[in-house]
């Protein structure tokens, strides 16, 4: 499950970076003089930090969701397995 958390975090980071690239491209297409070196130098670190924040939040949410699913599956499996089997000497718990 660790690879799922990592993949979700990487995808979240990549989506922020891709959207910032598209934003810069659209602004440059609309007004080439609006994008100068100073704007790019402030935009890049800003979006890299937002991407890192998005990746950490997404990774945490996916990790919690996977842990919660694992706990629910385990509880459901225990509910199915915990049944009583009648034997000659009395009752005993199945697989327990």
PDB file of N, CA and C in Angstrom:
ATOM      1  N   UNK A   1       0.812  -1.205   0.000  1.00  0.00           N
ATOM      2  CA  UNK A   1       0.000   0.000   0.000  1.00  0.00           C
ATOM      3  C   UNK A   1       0.855   1.269   0.000  1.00  0.00           C
ATOM      4  N   UNK A   2       2.110   1.117   0.365  1.00  0.00           N
ATOM      5  CA  UNK A   2       2.994   2.279   0.371  1.00  0.00           C
ATOM      6  C   UNK A   2       3.174   2.873  -1.015  1.00  0.00           C
ATOM      7  N   UNK A   3       3.188   2.023  -2.017  1.00  0.00           N
ATOM      8  CA  UNK A   3       3.356   2.531  -3.378  1.00  0.00           C
ATOM      9  C   UNK A   3       2.127   3.325  -3.805  1.00  0.00           C
ATOM     10  N   UNK A   4       0.948   2.974  -3.295  1.00  0.00           N
ATOM     11  CA  UNK A   4      -0.267   3.723  -3.639  1.00  0.00           C
ATOM     12  C   UNK A   4      -0.224   5.127  -3.043  1.00  0.00           C
ATOM     13  N   UNK A   5       0.249   5.215  -1.807  1.00  0.00           N
ATOM     14  CA  UNK A   5       0.369   6.518  -1.160  1.00  0.00           C
ATOM     15  C   UNK A   5       1.378   7.377  -1.919  1.00  0.00           C
ATOM     16  N   UNK A   6       2.522   6.789  -2.270  1.00  0.00           N
ATOM     17  CA  UNK A   6       3.540   7.520  -3.019  1.00  0.00           C
ATOM     18  C   UNK A   6       3.061   7.948  -4.393  1.00  0.00           C
ATOM     19  N   UNK A   7       2.342   7.058  -5.060  1.00  0.00           N
ATOM     20  CA  UNK A   7       1.833   7.389  -6.397  1.00  0.00           C
ATOM     21  C   UNK A   7       0.794   8.503  -6.328  1.00  0.00           C
ATOM     22  N   UNK A   8      -0.062   8.469  -5.324  1.00  0.00           N
ATOM     23  CA  UNK A   8      -1.062   9.531  -5.171  1.00  0.00           C
ATOM     24  C   UNK A   8      -0.396  10.868  -4.874  1.00  0.00           C
ATOM     25  N   UNK A   9       0.623  10.845  -4.007  1.00  0.00           N
ATOM     26  CA  UNK A   9       1.334  12.081  -3.673  1.00  0.00           C
ATOM     27  C   UNK A   9       2.071  12.633  -4.897  1.00  0.00           C
ATOM     28  N   UNK A  10       2.724  11.756  -5.631  1.00  0.00           N
ATOM     29  CA  UNK A  10       3.433  12.195  -6.838  1.00  0.00           C
ATOM     30  C   UNK A  10       2.456  12.740  -7.880  1.00  0.00           C
ATOM     31  N   UNK A  11       1.326  12.099  -8.040  1.00  0.00           N
ATOM     32  CA  UNK A  11       0.313  12.590  -8.975  1.00  0.00           C
ATOM     33  C   UNK A  11      -0.239  13.946  -8.575  1.00  0.00           C
ATOM     34  N   UNK A  12      -0.422  14.138  -7.273  1.00  0.00           N
ATOM     35  CA  UNK A  12      -0.911  15.438  -6.794  1.00  0.00           C
ATOM     36  C   UNK A  12       0.112  16.533  -7.059  1.00  0.00           C
ATOM     37  N   UNK A  13       1.373  16.236  -6.779  1.00  0.00           N
ATOM     38  CA  UNK A  13       2.435  17.223  -7.028  1.00  0.00           C
ATOM     39  C   UNK A  13       2.520  17.528  -8.524  1.00  0.00           C
ATOM     40  N   UNK A  14       2.481  16.493  -9.356  1.00  0.00           N
ATOM     41  CA  UNK A  14       2.588  16.689 -10.804  1.00  0.00           C
ATOM     42  C   UNK A  14       1.412  17.492 -11.352  1.00  0.00           C
ATOM     43  N   UNK A  15       0.226  17.310 -10.777  1.00  0.00           N
ATOM     44  CA  UNK A  15      -0.927  18.061 -11.286  1.00  0.00           C
ATOM     45  C   UNK A  15      -0.794  19.545 -10.989  1.00  0.00           C
ATOM     46  N   UNK A  16      -0.240  19.891  -9.825  1.00  0.00           N
ATOM     47  CA  UNK A  16      -0.033  21.309  -9.512  1.00  0.00           C
ATOM     48  C   UNK A  16       1.015  21.911 -10.439  1.00  0.00           C
ATOM     49  N   UNK A  17       2.095  21.181 -10.665  1.00  0.00           N
ATOM     50  CA  UNK A  17       3.152  21.678 -11.550  1.00  0.00           C
ATOM     51  C   UNK A  17       2.628  21.817 -12.982  1.00  0.00           C
ATOM     52  N   UNK A  18       1.876  20.823 -13.446  1.00  0.00           N
ATOM     53  CA  UNK A  18       1.328  20.888 -14.811  1.00  0.00           C
ATOM     54  C   UNK A  18       0.364  22.055 -14.961  1.00  0.00           C
ATOM     55  N   UNK A  19      -0.469  22.280 -13.957  1.00  0.00           N
ATOM     56  CA  UNK A  19      -1.412  23.396 -14.063  1.00  0.00           C
ATOM     57  C   UNK A  19      -0.688  24.741 -14.024  1.00  0.00           C
ATOM     58  N   UNK A  20       0.414  24.821 -13.300  1.00  0.00           N
ATOM     59  CA  UNK A  20       1.168  26.083 -13.288  1.00  0.00           C
ATOM     60  C   UNK A  20       1.848  26.322 -14.628  1.00  0.00           C
ATOM     61  N   UNK A  21       2.312  25.263 -15.263  1.00  0.00           N
ATOM     62  CA  UNK A  21       2.911  25.403 -16.598  1.00  0.00           C
ATOM     63  C   UNK A  21       1.868  25.883 -17.606  1.00  0.00           C
ATOM     64  N   UNK A  22       0.671  25.320 -17.516  1.00  0.00           N
ATOM     65  CA  UNK A  22      -0.415  25.752 -18.401  1.00  0.00           C
ATOM     66  C   UNK A  22      -0.782  27.206 -18.119  1.00  0.00           C
ATOM     67  N   UNK A  23      -0.820  27.587 -16.850  1.00  0.00           N
ATOM     68  CA  UNK A  23      -1.122  28.972 -16.491  1.00  0.00           C
ATOM     69  C   UNK A  23      -0.106  29.937 -17.090  1.00  0.00           C
ATOM     70  N   UNK A  24       1.160  29.632 -16.940  1.00  0.00           N
ATOM     71  CA  UNK A  24       2.206  30.487 -17.500  1.00  0.00           C
ATOM     72  C   UNK A  24       2.077  30.552 -19.021  1.00  0.00           C
ATOM     73  N   UNK A  25       1.797  29.425 -19.640  1.00  0.00           N
ATOM     74  CA  UNK A  25       1.630  29.407 -21.096  1.00  0.00           C
ATOM     75  C   UNK A  25       0.462  30.248 -21.560  1.00  0.00           C
ATOM     76  N   UNK A  26      -0.661  30.178 -20.853  1.00  0.00           N
ATOM     77  CA  UNK A  26      -1.834  30.969 -21.246  1.00  0.00           C
ATOM     78  C   UNK A  26      -1.614  32.464 -21.030  1.00  0.00           C
ATOM     79  N   UNK A  27      -0.983  32.792 -19.926  1.00  0.00           N
ATOM     80  CA  UNK A  27      -0.695  34.211 -19.683  1.00  0.00           C
ATOM     81  C   UNK A  27       0.287  34.733 -20.731  1.00  0.00           C
ATOM     82  N   UNK A  28       1.291  33.940 -21.050  1.00  0.00           N
ATOM     83  CA  UNK A  28       2.270  34.352 -22.063  1.00  0.00           C
ATOM     84  C   UNK A  28       1.619  34.481 -23.443  1.00  0.00           C
ATOM     85  N   UNK A  29       0.672  33.602 -23.744  1.00  0.00           N
ATOM     86  CA  UNK A  29      -0.007  33.678 -25.040  1.00  0.00           C
ATOM     87  C   UNK A  29      -0.909  34.907 -25.118  1.00  0.00           C
ATOM     88  N   UNK A  30      -1.514  35.251 -23.987  1.00  0.00           N
ATOM     89  CA  UNK A  30      -2.413  36.407 -23.981  1.00  0.00           C
ATOM     90  C   UNK A  30      -1.681  37.721 -23.970  1.00  0.00           C
ATOM     91  N   UNK A  31      -0.596  37.781 -23.242  1.00  0.00           N
ATOM     92  CA  UNK A  31       0.164  39.022 -23.144  1.00  0.00           C
ATOM     93  C   UNK A  31       1.627  38.677 -22.882  1.00  0.00           C
ATOM     94  N   UNK A  32       2.396  38.529 -23.937  1.00  0.00           N
ATOM     95  CA  UNK A  32       3.795  38.126 -23.767  1.00  0.00           C
ATOM     96  C   UNK A  32       4.595  39.056 -22.862  1.00  0.00           C
ATOM     97  N   UNK A  33       4.236  40.318 -22.813  1.00  0.00           N
ATOM     98  CA  UNK A  33       4.986  41.244 -21.960  1.00  0.00           C
ATOM     99  C   UNK A  33       4.633  41.070 -20.480  1.00  0.00           C
ATOM    100  N   UNK A  34       3.537  40.351 -20.166  1.00  0.00           N
ATOM    101  CA  UNK A  34       3.132  40.159 -18.767  1.00  0.00           C
ATOM    102  C   UNK A  34       4.055  39.191 -18.049  1.00  0.00           C
ATOM    103  N   UNK A  35       4.670  38.278 -18.784  1.00  0.00           N
ATOM    104  CA  UNK A  35       5.580  37.305 -18.167  1.00  0.00           C
ATOM    105  C   UNK A  35       6.999  37.781 -18.402  1.00  0.00           C
ATOM    106  N   UNK A  36       7.608  38.263 -17.355  1.00  0.00           N
ATOM    107  CA  UNK A  36       9.019  38.631 -17.442  1.00  0.00           C
ATOM    108  C   UNK A  36       9.813  37.711 -16.521  1.00  0.00           C
ATOM    109  N   UNK A  37      11.082  37.888 -16.473  1.00  0.00           N
ATOM    110  CA  UNK A  37      11.939  37.026 -15.660  1.00  0.00           C
ATOM    111  C   UNK A  37      11.595  37.075 -14.188  1.00  0.00           C
ATOM    112  N   UNK A  38      11.238  38.246 -13.704  1.00  0.00           N
ATOM    113  CA  UNK A  38      10.906  38.396 -12.283  1.00  0.00           C
ATOM    114  C   UNK A  38       9.650  37.612 -11.928  1.00  0.00           C
ATOM    115  N   UNK A  39       8.649  37.646 -12.783  1.00  0.00           N
ATOM    116  CA  UNK A  39       7.407  36.917 -12.511  1.00  0.00           C
ATOM    117  C   UNK A  39       7.653  35.420 -12.511  1.00  0.00           C
ATOM    118  N   UNK A  40       8.460  34.936 -13.438  1.00  0.00           N
ATOM    119  CA  UNK A  40       8.756  33.503 -13.474  1.00  0.00           C
ATOM    120  C   UNK A  40       9.543  33.061 -12.247  1.00  0.00           C
ATOM    121  N   UNK A  41      10.468  33.891 -11.790  1.00  0.00           N
ATOM    122  CA  UNK A  41      11.267  33.522 -10.623  1.00  0.00           C
ATOM    123  C   UNK A  41      10.436  33.494  -9.346  1.00  0.00           C
ATOM    124  N   UNK A  42       9.376  34.264  -9.290  1.00  0.00           N
ATOM    125  CA  UNK A  42       8.507  34.205  -8.111  1.00  0.00           C
ATOM    126  C   UNK A  42       7.447  33.123  -8.251  1.00  0.00           C
ATOM    127  N   UNK A  43       7.058  32.827  -9.487  1.00  0.00           N
ATOM    128  CA  UNK A  43       6.012  31.826  -9.719  1.00  0.00           C
ATOM    129  C   UNK A  43       6.504  30.408  -9.485  1.00  0.00           C
ATOM    130  N   UNK A  44       7.721  30.100  -9.900  1.00  0.00           N
ATOM    131  CA  UNK A  44       8.225  28.723  -9.809  1.00  0.00           C
ATOM    132  C   UNK A  44       8.323  28.237  -8.365  1.00  0.00           C
ATOM    133  N   UNK A  45       8.996  28.947  -7.452  1.00  0.00           N
ATOM    134  CA  UNK A  45       9.062  28.440  -6.075  1.00  0.00           C
ATOM    135  C   UNK A  45       7.689  28.388  -5.409  1.00  0.00           C
ATOM    136  N   UNK A  46       6.840  29.346  -5.752  1.00  0.00           N
ATOM    137  CA  UNK A  46       5.491  29.378  -5.193  1.00  0.00           C
ATOM    138  C   UNK A  46       4.725  28.103  -5.546  1.00  0.00           C
ATOM    139  N   UNK A  47       4.745  27.739  -6.810  1.00  0.00           N
ATOM    140  CA  UNK A  47       4.015  26.541  -7.235  1.00  0.00           C
ATOM    141  C   UNK A  47       4.701  25.251  -6.780  1.00  0.00           C
ATOM    142  N   UNK A  48       6.011  25.248  -6.656  1.00  0.00           N
ATOM    143  CA  UNK A  48       6.689  24.062  -6.118  1.00  0.00           C
ATOM    144  C   UNK A  48       6.271  23.815  -4.669  1.00  0.00           C
ATOM    145  N   UNK A  49       6.139  24.884  -3.892  1.00  0.00           N
ATOM    146  CA  UNK A  49       5.700  24.734  -2.504  1.00  0.00           C
ATOM    147  C   UNK A  49       4.234  24.296  -2.424  1.00  0.00           C
ATOM    148  N   UNK A  50       3.392  24.867  -3.265  1.00  0.00           N
ATOM    149  CA  UNK A  50       1.997  24.437  -3.293  1.00  0.00           C
ATOM    150  C   UNK A  50       1.893  22.975  -3.720  1.00  0.00           C
ATOM    151  N   UNK A  51       2.733  22.576  -4.644  1.00  0.00           N
ATOM    152  CA  UNK A  51       2.741  21.174  -5.059  1.00  0.00           C
ATOM    153  C   UNK A  51       3.160  20.253  -3.933  1.00  0.00           C
ATOM    154  N   UNK A  52       4.153  20.672  -3.149  1.00  0.00           N
ATOM    155  CA  UNK A  52       4.579  19.863  -2.004  1.00  0.00           C
ATOM    156  C   UNK A  52       3.484  19.776  -0.955  1.00  0.00           C
ATOM    157  N   UNK A  53       2.788  20.876  -0.715  1.00  0.00           N
ATOM    158  CA  UNK A  53       1.673  20.859   0.238  1.00  0.00           C
ATOM    159  C   UNK A  53       0.563  19.945  -0.259  1.00  0.00           C
ATOM    160  N   UNK A  54       0.218  20.062  -1.517  1.00  0.00           N
ATOM    161  CA  UNK A  54      -0.819  19.201  -2.105  1.00  0.00           C
ATOM    162  C   UNK A  54      -0.417  17.734  -2.031  1.00  0.00           C
ATOM    163  N   UNK A  55       0.843  17.431  -2.305  1.00  0.00           N
ATOM    164  CA  UNK A  55       1.319  16.050  -2.253  1.00  0.00           C
ATOM    165  C   UNK A  55       1.254  15.500  -0.837  1.00  0.00           C
ATOM    166  N   UNK A  56       1.629  16.283   0.154  1.00  0.00           N
ATOM    167  CA  UNK A  56       1.598  15.783   1.529  1.00  0.00           C
ATOM    168  C   UNK A  56       0.174  15.566   2.017  1.00  0.00           C
ATOM    169  N   UNK A  57      -0.725  16.467   1.689  1.00  0.00           N
ATOM    170  CA  UNK A  57      -2.124  16.295   2.102  1.00  0.00           C
ATOM    171  C   UNK A  57      -2.745  15.093   1.395  1.00  0.00           C
ATOM    172  N   UNK A  58      -2.526  14.980   0.101  1.00  0.00           N
ATOM    173  CA  UNK A  58      -3.079  13.851  -0.642  1.00  0.00           C
ATOM    174  C   UNK A  58      -2.510  12.534  -0.146  1.00  0.00           C
ATOM    175  N   UNK A  59      -1.205  12.478   0.089  1.00  0.00           N
ATOM    176  CA  UNK A  59      -0.591  11.265   0.617  1.00  0.00           C
ATOM    177  C   UNK A  59      -1.161  10.870   1.965  1.00  0.00           C
ATOM    178  N   UNK A  60      -1.373  11.851   2.840  1.00  0.00           N
ATOM    179  CA  UNK A  60      -1.939  11.568   4.165  1.00  0.00           C
ATOM    180  C   UNK A  60      -3.375  11.062   4.065  1.00  0.00           C
ATOM    181  N   UNK A  61      -4.170  11.689   3.208  1.00  0.00           N
ATOM    182  CA  UNK A  61      -5.563  11.269   3.053  1.00  0.00           C
ATOM    183  C   UNK A  61      -5.640   9.853   2.479  1.00  0.00           C
ATOM    184  N   UNK A  62      -4.814   9.554   1.500  1.00  0.00           N
ATOM    185  CA  UNK A  62      -4.815   8.206   0.915  1.00  0.00           C
ATOM    186  C   UNK A  62      -4.345   7.179   1.937  1.00  0.00           C
ATOM    187  N   UNK A  63      -3.341   7.516   2.732  1.00  0.00           N
ATOM    188  CA  UNK A  63      -2.860   6.590   3.762  1.00  0.00           C
ATOM    189  C   UNK A  63      -3.947   6.302   4.795  1.00  0.00           C
ATOM    190  N   UNK A  64      -4.663   7.333   5.218  1.00  0.00           N
ATOM    191  CA  UNK A  64      -5.754   7.136   6.181  1.00  0.00           C
ATOM    192  C   UNK A  64      -6.872   6.315   5.557  1.00  0.00           C
ATOM    193  N   UNK A  65      -7.211   6.591   4.317  1.00  0.00           N
ATOM    194  CA  UNK A  65      -8.278   5.836   3.651  1.00  0.00           C
ATOM    195  C   UNK A  65      -7.908   4.367   3.500  1.00  0.00           C
ATOM    196  N   UNK A  66      -6.668   4.084   3.150  1.00  0.00           N
ATOM    197  CA  UNK A  66      -6.245   2.688   3.019  1.00  0.00           C
ATOM    198  C   UNK A  66      -6.227   1.980   4.370  1.00  0.00           C
ATOM    199  N   UNK A  67      -5.787   2.669   5.415  1.00  0.00           N
ATOM    200  CA  UNK A  67      -5.786   2.072   6.755  1.00  0.00           C
ATOM    201  C   UNK A  67      -7.206   1.820   7.232  1.00  0.00           C
ATOM    202  N   UNK A  68      -8.107   2.746   6.952  1.00  0.00           N
ATOM    203  CA  UNK A  68      -9.499   2.586   7.355  1.00  0.00           C
ATOM    204  C   UNK A  68     -10.133   1.406   6.602  1.00  0.00           C
ATOM    205  N   UNK A  69      -9.829   1.299   5.317  1.00  0.00           N
ATOM    206  CA  UNK A  69     -10.358   0.179   4.541  1.00  0.00           C
ATOM    207  C   UNK A  69      -9.825  -1.147   5.065  1.00  0.00           C
ATOM    208  N   UNK A  70      -8.535  -1.177   5.389  1.00  0.00           N
ATOM    209  CA  UNK A  70      -7.922  -2.392   5.928  1.00  0.00           C
ATOM    210  C   UNK A  70      -8.583  -2.784   7.248  1.00  0.00           C
ATOM    211  N   UNK A  71      -8.874  -1.805   8.094  1.00  0.00           N
ATOM    212  CA  UNK A  71      -9.526  -2.076   9.377  1.00  0.00           C
ATOM    213  C   UNK A  71     -10.944  -2.592   9.176  1.00  0.00           C
ATOM    214  N   UNK A  72     -11.656  -2.014   8.222  1.00  0.00           N
ATOM    215  CA  UNK A  72     -13.039  -2.466   7.964  1.00  0.00           C
ATOM    216  C   UNK A  72     -13.066  -3.863   7.390  1.00  0.00           C
ATOM    217  N   UNK A  73     -12.136  -4.164   6.486  1.00  0.00           N
ATOM    218  CA  UNK A  73     -12.071  -5.503   5.900  1.00  0.00           C
ATOM    219  C   UNK A  73     -11.723  -6.518   6.981  1.00  0.00           C
ATOM    220  N   UNK A  74     -10.794  -6.155   7.861  1.00  0.00           N
ATOM    221  CA  UNK A  74     -10.428  -7.050   8.954  1.00  0.00           C
ATOM    222  C   UNK A  74     -11.595  -7.298   9.892  1.00  0.00           C
ATOM    223  N   UNK A  75     -12.372  -6.262  10.216  1.00  0.00           N
ATOM    224  CA  UNK A  75     -13.535  -6.419  11.088  1.00  0.00           C
ATOM    225  C   UNK A  75     -14.596  -7.286  10.429  1.00  0.00           C
ATOM    226  N   UNK A  76     -14.796  -7.091   9.135  1.00  0.00           N
ATOM    227  CA  UNK A  76     -15.785  -7.916   8.428  1.00  0.00           C
ATOM    228  C   UNK A  76     -15.342  -9.370   8.372  1.00  0.00           C
ATOM    229  N   UNK A  77     -14.058  -9.595   8.175  1.00  0.00           N
ATOM    230  CA  UNK A  77     -13.555 -10.970   8.138  1.00  0.00           C
ATOM    231  C   UNK A  77     -13.698 -11.636   9.504  1.00  0.00           C
ATOM    232  N   UNK A  78     -13.413 -10.895  10.580  1.00  0.00           N
ATOM    233  CA  UNK A  78     -13.574 -11.461  11.916  1.00  0.00           C
ATOM    234  C   UNK A  78     -15.031 -11.774  12.211  1.00  0.00           C
ATOM    235  N   UNK A  79     -15.955 -10.943  11.711  1.00  0.00           N
ATOM    236  CA  UNK A  79     -17.379 -11.194  11.934  1.00  0.00           C
ATOM    237  C   UNK A  79     -17.829 -12.455  11.214  1.00  0.00           C
ATOM    238  N   UNK A  80     -17.271 -12.721  10.056  1.00  0.00           N
ATOM    239  CA  UNK A  80     -17.636 -13.922   9.311  1.00  0.00           C
ATOM    240  C   UNK A  80     -17.033 -15.158   9.947  1.00  0.00           C
ATOM    241  N   UNK A  81     -15.800 -15.052  10.410  1.00  0.00           N
ATOM    242  CA  UNK A  81     -15.092 -16.217  10.948  1.00  0.00           C
ATOM    243  C   UNK A  81     -15.610 -16.594  12.331  1.00  0.00           C
ATOM    244  N   UNK A  82     -16.031 -15.638  13.136  1.00  0.00           N
ATOM    245  CA  UNK A  82     -16.473 -15.916  14.501  1.00  0.00           C
ATOM    246  C   UNK A  82     -17.886 -16.488  14.498  1.00  0.00           C
ATOM    247  N   UNK A  83     -18.024 -17.728  14.198  1.00  0.00           N
ATOM    248  CA  UNK A  83     -19.324 -18.395  14.264  1.00  0.00           C
ATOM    249  C   UNK A  83     -19.155 -19.663  15.084  1.00  0.00           C
ATOM    250  N   UNK A  84     -20.224 -20.165  15.569  1.00  0.00           N
ATOM    251  CA  UNK A  84     -20.180 -21.335  16.438  1.00  0.00           C
ATOM    252  C   UNK A  84     -20.382 -22.598  15.622  1.00  0.00           C
ATOM    253  N   UNK A  85     -19.537 -23.571  15.896  1.00  0.00           N
ATOM    254  CA  UNK A  85     -19.634 -24.868  15.237  1.00  0.00           C
ATOM    255  C   UNK A  85     -20.046 -25.890  16.303  1.00  0.00           C
ATOM    256  N   UNK A  86     -21.074 -26.665  16.019  1.00  0.00           N
ATOM    257  CA  UNK A  86     -21.543 -27.669  16.965  1.00  0.00           C
ATOM    258  C   UNK A  86     -20.739 -28.954  16.763  1.00  0.00           C
ATOM    259  N   UNK A  87     -20.152 -29.429  17.837  1.00  0.00           N
ATOM    260  CA  UNK A  87     -19.391 -30.674  17.812  1.00  0.00           C
ATOM    261  C   UNK A  87     -19.999 -31.623  18.836  1.00  0.00           C
ATOM    262  N   UNK A  88     -19.503 -32.826  18.897  1.00  0.00           N
ATOM    263  CA  UNK A  88     -20.076 -33.826  19.795  1.00  0.00           C
ATOM    264  C   UNK A  88     -19.987 -33.442  21.272  1.00  0.00           C
ATOM    265  N   UNK A  89     -18.893 -32.806  21.686  1.00  0.00           N
ATOM    266  CA  UNK A  89     -18.694 -32.471  23.093  1.00  0.00           C
ATOM    267  C   UNK A  89     -19.319 -31.137  23.491  1.00  0.00           C
ATOM    268  N   UNK A  90     -19.866 -30.402  22.612  1.00  0.00           N
ATOM    269  CA  UNK A  90     -20.422 -29.099  22.927  1.00  0.00           C
ATOM    270  C   UNK A  90     -20.153 -28.105  21.800  1.00  0.00           C
ATOM    271  N   UNK A  91     -20.111 -26.851  22.156  1.00  0.00           N
ATOM    272  CA  UNK A  91     -19.875 -25.795  21.168  1.00  0.00           C
ATOM    273  C   UNK A  91     -18.416 -25.331  21.235  1.00  0.00           C
ATOM    274  N   UNK A  92     -17.873 -24.944  20.092  1.00  0.00           N
ATOM    275  CA  UNK A  92     -16.554 -24.320  20.052  1.00  0.00           C
ATOM    276  C   UNK A  92     -16.544 -23.268  18.979  1.00  0.00           C
ATOM    277  N   UNK A  93     -15.686 -22.286  19.169  1.00  0.00           N
ATOM    278  CA  UNK A  93     -15.578 -21.213  18.173  1.00  0.00           C
ATOM    279  C   UNK A  93     -14.796 -21.718  16.966  1.00  0.00           C
ATOM    280  N   UNK A  94     -15.308 -21.424  15.788  1.00  0.00           N
ATOM    281  CA  UNK A  94     -14.631 -21.843  14.564  1.00  0.00           C
ATOM    282  C   UNK A  94     -13.408 -20.962  14.356  1.00  0.00           C
ATOM    283  N   UNK A  95     -12.301 -21.587  14.067  1.00  0.00           N
ATOM    284  CA  UNK A  95     -11.041 -20.891  13.766  1.00  0.00           C
ATOM    285  C   UNK A  95     -10.659 -19.897  14.855  1.00  0.00           C
ATOM    286  N   UNK A  96     -11.115 -20.106  16.048  1.00  0.00           N
ATOM    287  CA  UNK A  96     -10.796 -19.144  17.088  1.00  0.00           C
ATOM    288  C   UNK A  96     -10.209 -19.829  18.240  1.00  0.00           C
TER     289      UNK A  96
END
